[in-house]
Tab-separated table of N, CA and C in Angstrom:
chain	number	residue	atom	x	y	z
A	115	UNK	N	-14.104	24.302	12.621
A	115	UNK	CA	-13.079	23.271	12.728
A	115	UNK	C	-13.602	21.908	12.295
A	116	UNK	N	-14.973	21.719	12.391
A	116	UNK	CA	-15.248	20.537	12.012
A	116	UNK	C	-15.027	20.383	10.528
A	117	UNK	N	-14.609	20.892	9.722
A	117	UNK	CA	-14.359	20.888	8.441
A	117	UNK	C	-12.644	20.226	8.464
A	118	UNK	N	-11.917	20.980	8.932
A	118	UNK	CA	-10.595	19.967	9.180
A	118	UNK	C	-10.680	18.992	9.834
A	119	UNK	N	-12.082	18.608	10.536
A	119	UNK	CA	-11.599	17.004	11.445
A	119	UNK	C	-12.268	16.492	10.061
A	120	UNK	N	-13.212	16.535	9.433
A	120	UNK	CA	-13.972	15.731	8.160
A	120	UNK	C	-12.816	15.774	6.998
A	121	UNK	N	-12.059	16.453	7.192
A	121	UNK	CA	-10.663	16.371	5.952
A	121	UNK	C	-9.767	15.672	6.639
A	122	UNK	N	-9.533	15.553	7.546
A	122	UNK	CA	-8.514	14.553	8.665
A	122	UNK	C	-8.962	13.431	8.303
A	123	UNK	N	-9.970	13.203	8.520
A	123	UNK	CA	-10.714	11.722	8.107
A	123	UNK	C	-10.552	11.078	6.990
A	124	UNK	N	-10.808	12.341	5.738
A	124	UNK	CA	-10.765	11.481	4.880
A	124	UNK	C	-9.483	11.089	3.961
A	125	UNK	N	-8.429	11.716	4.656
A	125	UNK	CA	-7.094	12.073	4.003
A	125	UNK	C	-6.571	10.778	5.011
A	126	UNK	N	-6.940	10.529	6.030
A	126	UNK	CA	-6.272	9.358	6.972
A	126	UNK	C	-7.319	7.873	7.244
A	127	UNK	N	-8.473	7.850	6.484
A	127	UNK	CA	-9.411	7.030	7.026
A	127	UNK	C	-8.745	5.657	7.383
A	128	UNK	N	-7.715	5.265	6.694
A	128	UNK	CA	-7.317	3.907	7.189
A	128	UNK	C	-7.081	3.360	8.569
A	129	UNK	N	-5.956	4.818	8.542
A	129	UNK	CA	-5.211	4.294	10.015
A	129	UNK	C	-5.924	5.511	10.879
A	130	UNK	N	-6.544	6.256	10.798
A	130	UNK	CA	-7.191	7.606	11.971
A	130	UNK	C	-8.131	6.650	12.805
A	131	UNK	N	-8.115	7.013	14.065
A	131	UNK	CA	-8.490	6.747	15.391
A	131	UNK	C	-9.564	8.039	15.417
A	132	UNK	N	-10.144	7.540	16.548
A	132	UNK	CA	-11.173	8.514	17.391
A	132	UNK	C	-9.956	9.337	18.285
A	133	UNK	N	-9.493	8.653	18.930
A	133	UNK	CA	-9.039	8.735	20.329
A	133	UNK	C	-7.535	9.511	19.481
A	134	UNK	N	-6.685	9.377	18.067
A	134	UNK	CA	-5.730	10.230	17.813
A	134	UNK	C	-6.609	11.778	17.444
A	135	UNK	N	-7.609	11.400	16.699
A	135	UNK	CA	-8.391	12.574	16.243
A	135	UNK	C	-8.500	13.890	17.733
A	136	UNK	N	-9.012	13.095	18.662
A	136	UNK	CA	-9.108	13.841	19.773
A	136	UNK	C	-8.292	14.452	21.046
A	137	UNK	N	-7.013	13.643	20.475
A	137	UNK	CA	-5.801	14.527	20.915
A	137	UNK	C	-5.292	15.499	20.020
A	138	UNK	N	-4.844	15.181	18.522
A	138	UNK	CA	-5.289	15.906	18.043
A	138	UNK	C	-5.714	17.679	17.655
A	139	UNK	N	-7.302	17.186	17.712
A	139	UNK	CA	-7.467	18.697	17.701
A	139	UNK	C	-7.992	19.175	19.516
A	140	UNK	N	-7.582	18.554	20.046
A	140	UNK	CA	-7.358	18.685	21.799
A	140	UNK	C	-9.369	19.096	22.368
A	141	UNK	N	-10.057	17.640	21.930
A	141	UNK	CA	-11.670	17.974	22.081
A	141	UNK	C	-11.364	16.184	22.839
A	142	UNK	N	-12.607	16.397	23.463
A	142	UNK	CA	-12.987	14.257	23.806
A	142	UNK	C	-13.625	14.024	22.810
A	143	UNK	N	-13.100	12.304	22.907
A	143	UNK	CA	-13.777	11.609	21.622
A	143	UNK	C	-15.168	12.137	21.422
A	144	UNK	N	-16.125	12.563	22.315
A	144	UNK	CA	-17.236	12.451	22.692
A	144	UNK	C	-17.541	13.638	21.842
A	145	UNK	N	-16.690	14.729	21.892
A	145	UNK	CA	-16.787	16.110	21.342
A	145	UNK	C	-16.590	15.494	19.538
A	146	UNK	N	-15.463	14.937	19.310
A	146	UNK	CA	-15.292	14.260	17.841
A	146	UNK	C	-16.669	14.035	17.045
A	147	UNK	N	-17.140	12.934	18.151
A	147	UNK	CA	-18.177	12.238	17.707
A	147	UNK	C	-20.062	12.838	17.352
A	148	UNK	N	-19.714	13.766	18.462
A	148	UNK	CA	-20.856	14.695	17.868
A	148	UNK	C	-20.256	15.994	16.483
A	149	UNK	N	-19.441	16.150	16.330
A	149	UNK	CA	-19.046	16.695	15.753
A	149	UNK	C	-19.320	15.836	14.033
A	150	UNK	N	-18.644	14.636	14.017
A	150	UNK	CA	-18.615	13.875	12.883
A	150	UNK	C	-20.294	13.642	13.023
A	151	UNK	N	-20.930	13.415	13.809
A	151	UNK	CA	-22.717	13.132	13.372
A	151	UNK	C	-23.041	13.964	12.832
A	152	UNK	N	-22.873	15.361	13.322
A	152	UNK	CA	-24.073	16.430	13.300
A	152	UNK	C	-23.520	17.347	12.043
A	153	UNK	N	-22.364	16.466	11.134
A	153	UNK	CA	-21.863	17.453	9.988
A	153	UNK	C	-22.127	16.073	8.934
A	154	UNK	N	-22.509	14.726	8.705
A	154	UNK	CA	-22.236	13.468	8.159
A	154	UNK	C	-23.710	12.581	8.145
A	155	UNK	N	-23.949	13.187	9.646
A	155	UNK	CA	-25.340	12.146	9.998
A	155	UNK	C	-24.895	10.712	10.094
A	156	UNK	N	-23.357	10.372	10.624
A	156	UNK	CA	-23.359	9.239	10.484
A	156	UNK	C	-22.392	8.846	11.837
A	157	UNK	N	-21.849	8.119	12.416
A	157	UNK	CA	-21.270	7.895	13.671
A	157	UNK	C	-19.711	8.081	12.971
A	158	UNK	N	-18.897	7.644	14.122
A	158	UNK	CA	-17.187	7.944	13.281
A	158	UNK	C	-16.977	6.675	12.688
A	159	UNK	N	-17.451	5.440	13.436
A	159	UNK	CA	-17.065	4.131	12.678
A	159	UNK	C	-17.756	4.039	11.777
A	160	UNK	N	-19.076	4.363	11.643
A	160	UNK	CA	-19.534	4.332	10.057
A	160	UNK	C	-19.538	4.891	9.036
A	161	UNK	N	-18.553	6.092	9.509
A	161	UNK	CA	-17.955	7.000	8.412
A	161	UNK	C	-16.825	6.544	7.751
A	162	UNK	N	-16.235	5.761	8.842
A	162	UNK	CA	-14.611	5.215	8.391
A	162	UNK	C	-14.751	3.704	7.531
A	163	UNK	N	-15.775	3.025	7.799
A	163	UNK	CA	-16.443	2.104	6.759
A	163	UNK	C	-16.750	2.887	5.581
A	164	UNK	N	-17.532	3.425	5.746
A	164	UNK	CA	-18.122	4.195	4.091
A	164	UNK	C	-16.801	4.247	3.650
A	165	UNK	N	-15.966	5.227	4.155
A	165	UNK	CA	-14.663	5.710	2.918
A	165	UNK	C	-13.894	4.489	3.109
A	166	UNK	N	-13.797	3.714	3.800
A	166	UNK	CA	-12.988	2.229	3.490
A	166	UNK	C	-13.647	1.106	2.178
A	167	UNK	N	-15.067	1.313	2.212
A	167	UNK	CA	-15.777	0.308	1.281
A	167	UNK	C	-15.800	1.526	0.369
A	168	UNK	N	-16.183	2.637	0.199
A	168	UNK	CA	-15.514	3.257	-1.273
A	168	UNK	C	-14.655	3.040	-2.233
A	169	UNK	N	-13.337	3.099	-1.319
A	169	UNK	CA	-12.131	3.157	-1.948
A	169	UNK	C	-12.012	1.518	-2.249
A	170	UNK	N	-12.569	0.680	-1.608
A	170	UNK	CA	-12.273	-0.666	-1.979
A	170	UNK	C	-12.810	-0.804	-3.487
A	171	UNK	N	-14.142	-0.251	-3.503
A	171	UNK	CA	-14.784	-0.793	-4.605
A	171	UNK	C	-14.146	0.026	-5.914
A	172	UNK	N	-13.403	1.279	-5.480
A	172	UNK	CA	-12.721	1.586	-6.649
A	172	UNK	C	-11.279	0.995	-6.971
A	173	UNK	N	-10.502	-0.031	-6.114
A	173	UNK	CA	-9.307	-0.453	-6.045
A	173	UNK	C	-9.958	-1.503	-6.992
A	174	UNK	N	-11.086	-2.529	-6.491
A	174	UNK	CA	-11.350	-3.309	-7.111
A	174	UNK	C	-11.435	-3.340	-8.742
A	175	UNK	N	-12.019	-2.373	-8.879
A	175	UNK	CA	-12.444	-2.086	-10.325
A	175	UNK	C	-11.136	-2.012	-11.293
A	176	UNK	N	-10.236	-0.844	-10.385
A	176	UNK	CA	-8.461	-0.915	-11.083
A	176	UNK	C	-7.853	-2.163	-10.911
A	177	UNK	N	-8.766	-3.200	-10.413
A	177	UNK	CA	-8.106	-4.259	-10.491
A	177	UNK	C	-6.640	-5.037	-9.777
A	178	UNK	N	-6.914	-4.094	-8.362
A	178	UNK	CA	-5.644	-4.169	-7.443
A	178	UNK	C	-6.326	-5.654	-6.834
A	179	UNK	N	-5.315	-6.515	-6.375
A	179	UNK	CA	-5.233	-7.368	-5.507
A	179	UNK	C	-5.565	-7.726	-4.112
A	180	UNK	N	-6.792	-8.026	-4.043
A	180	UNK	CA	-7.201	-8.595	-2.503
A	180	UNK	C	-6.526	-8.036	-1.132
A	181	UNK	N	-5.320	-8.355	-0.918
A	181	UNK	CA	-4.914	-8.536	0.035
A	181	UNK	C	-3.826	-6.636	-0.413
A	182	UNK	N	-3.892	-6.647	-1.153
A	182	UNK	CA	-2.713	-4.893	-1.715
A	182	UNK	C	-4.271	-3.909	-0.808
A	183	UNK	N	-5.058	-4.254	-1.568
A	183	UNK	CA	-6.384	-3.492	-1.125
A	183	UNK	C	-7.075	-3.841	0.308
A	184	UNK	N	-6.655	-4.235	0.778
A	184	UNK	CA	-7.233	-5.387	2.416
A	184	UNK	C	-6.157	-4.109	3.232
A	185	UNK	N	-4.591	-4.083	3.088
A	185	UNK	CA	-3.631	-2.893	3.449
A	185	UNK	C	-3.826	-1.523	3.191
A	186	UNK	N	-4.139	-1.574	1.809
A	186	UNK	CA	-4.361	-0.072	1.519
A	186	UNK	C	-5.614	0.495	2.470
A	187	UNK	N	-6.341	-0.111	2.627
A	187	UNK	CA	-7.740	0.589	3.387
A	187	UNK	C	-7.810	0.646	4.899
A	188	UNK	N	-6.894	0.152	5.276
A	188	UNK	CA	-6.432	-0.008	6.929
A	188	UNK	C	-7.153	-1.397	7.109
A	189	UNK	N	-6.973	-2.816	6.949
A	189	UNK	CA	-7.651	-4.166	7.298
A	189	UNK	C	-5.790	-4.444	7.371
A	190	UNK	N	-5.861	-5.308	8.396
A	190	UNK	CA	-4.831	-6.214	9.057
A	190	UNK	C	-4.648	-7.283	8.024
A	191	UNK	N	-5.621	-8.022	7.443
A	191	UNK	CA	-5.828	-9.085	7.174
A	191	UNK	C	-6.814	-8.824	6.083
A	192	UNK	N	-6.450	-9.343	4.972
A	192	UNK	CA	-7.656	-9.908	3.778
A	192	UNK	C	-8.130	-10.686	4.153
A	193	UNK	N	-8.741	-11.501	4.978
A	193	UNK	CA	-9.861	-12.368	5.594
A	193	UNK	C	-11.101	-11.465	6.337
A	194	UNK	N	-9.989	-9.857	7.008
A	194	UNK	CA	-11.558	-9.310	7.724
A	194	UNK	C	-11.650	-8.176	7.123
A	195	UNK	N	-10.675	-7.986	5.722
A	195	UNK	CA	-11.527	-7.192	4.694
A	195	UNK	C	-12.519	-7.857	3.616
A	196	UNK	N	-12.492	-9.575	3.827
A	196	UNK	CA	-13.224	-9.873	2.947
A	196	UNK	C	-15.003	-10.030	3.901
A	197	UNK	N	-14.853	-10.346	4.714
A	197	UNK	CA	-15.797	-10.380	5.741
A	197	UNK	C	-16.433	-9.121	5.474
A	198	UNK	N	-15.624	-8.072	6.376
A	198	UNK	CA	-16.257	-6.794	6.379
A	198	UNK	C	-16.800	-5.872	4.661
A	199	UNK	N	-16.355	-6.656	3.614
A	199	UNK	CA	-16.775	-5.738	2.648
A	199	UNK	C	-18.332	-6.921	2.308
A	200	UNK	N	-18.362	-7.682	2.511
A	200	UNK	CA	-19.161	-8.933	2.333
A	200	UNK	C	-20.415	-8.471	3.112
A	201	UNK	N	-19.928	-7.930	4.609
A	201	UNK	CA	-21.188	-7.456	4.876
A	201	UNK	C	-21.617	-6.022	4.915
A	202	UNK	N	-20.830	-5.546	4.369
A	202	UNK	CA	-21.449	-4.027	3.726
A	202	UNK	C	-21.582	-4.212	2.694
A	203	UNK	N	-21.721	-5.379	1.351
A	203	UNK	CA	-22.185	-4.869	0.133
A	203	UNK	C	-23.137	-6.031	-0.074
A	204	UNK	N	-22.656	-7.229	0.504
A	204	UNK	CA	-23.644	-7.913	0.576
A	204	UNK	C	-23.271	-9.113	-0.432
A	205	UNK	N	-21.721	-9.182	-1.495
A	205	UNK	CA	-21.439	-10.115	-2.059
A	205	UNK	C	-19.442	-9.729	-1.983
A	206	UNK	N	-19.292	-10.641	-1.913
A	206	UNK	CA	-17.926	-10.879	-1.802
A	206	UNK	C	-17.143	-9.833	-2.856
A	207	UNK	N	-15.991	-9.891	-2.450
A	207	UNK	CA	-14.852	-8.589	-3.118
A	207	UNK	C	-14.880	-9.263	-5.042
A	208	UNK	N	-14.815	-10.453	-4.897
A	208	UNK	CA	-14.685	-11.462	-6.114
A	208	UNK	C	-15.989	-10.556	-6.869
A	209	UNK	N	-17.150	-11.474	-6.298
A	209	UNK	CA	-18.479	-11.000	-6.894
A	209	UNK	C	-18.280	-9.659	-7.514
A	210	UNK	N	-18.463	-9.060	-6.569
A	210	UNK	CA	-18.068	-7.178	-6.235
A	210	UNK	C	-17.843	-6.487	-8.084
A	211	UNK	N	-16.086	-7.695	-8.289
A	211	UNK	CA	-15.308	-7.180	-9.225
A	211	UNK	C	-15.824	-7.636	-10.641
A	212	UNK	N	-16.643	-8.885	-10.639
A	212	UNK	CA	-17.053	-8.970	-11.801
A	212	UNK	C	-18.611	-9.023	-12.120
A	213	UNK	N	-18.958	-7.992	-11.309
A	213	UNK	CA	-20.111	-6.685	-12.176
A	213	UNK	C	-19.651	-5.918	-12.609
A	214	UNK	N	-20.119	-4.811	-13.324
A	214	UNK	CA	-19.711	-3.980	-14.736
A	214	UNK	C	-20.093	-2.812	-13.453
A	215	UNK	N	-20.771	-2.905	-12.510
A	215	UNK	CA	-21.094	-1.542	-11.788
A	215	UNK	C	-21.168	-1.690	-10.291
A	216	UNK	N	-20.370	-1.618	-9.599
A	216	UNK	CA	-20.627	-2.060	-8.306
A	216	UNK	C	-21.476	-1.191	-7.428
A	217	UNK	N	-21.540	-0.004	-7.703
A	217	UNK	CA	-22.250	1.201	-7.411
A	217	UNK	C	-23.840	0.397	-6.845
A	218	UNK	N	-24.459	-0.423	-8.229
A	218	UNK	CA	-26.205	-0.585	-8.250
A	218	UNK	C	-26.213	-1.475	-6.649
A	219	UNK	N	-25.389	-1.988	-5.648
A	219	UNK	CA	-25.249	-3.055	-5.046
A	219	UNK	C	-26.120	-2.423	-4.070
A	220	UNK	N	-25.594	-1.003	-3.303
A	220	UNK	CA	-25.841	-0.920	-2.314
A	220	UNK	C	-26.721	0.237	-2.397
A	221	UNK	N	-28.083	0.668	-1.669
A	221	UNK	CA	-29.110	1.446	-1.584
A	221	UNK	C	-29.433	1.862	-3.484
């Protein structure tokens, strides 16, 4: 089953919860959460970052709009998607878009 909660995720990363995930497929968050480590190696919120700063950096590139892409990725606000992509890549969404490769940024 952990294969449909890791496809749940990534088919819903915007708006998916811990706490919907775990009603859900009827486990505790707690059960989720070892579940998403021990198949990812990564916690649930830092899984739901990764595929949020993914998809950003490919919106960016198609050249979608700040704040279209701030919604599309589940952020309330283009102010704490600019924050939050700022400190996962380490240069602003702007910066981000005018490198030729956004890929070389991070690890």
């Amino acid at each position: 089953s952990s294969i449909y909660i890791l496809q749940h995720i990534q088919k819903n990363y915007p708006t998916v919860t811990l706490s919907y995930l775990a009603d859900f497929y009827n486990y505790s968050e707690r059960q989720i959460q070892r579940i998403v480590r021990s198949a990812t190696g990564k916690s649930f919120q830092q899984l739901i970052l990764d595929l949020r700063m993914m998809a950003a950096g490919k919106y960016l590139s198609a050249g979608m709009s700040i704040p279209a892409i701030a919604e599309a990725i589940g952020y309330y606000d283009a102010s704490s998607f600019r924050r939050a992509f700022r400190s996962y890549f380490g240069v602003t969404p702007n910066e981000y878009r005018e490198t030729t490769d956004g890929s070389s940024l991070r690890d």
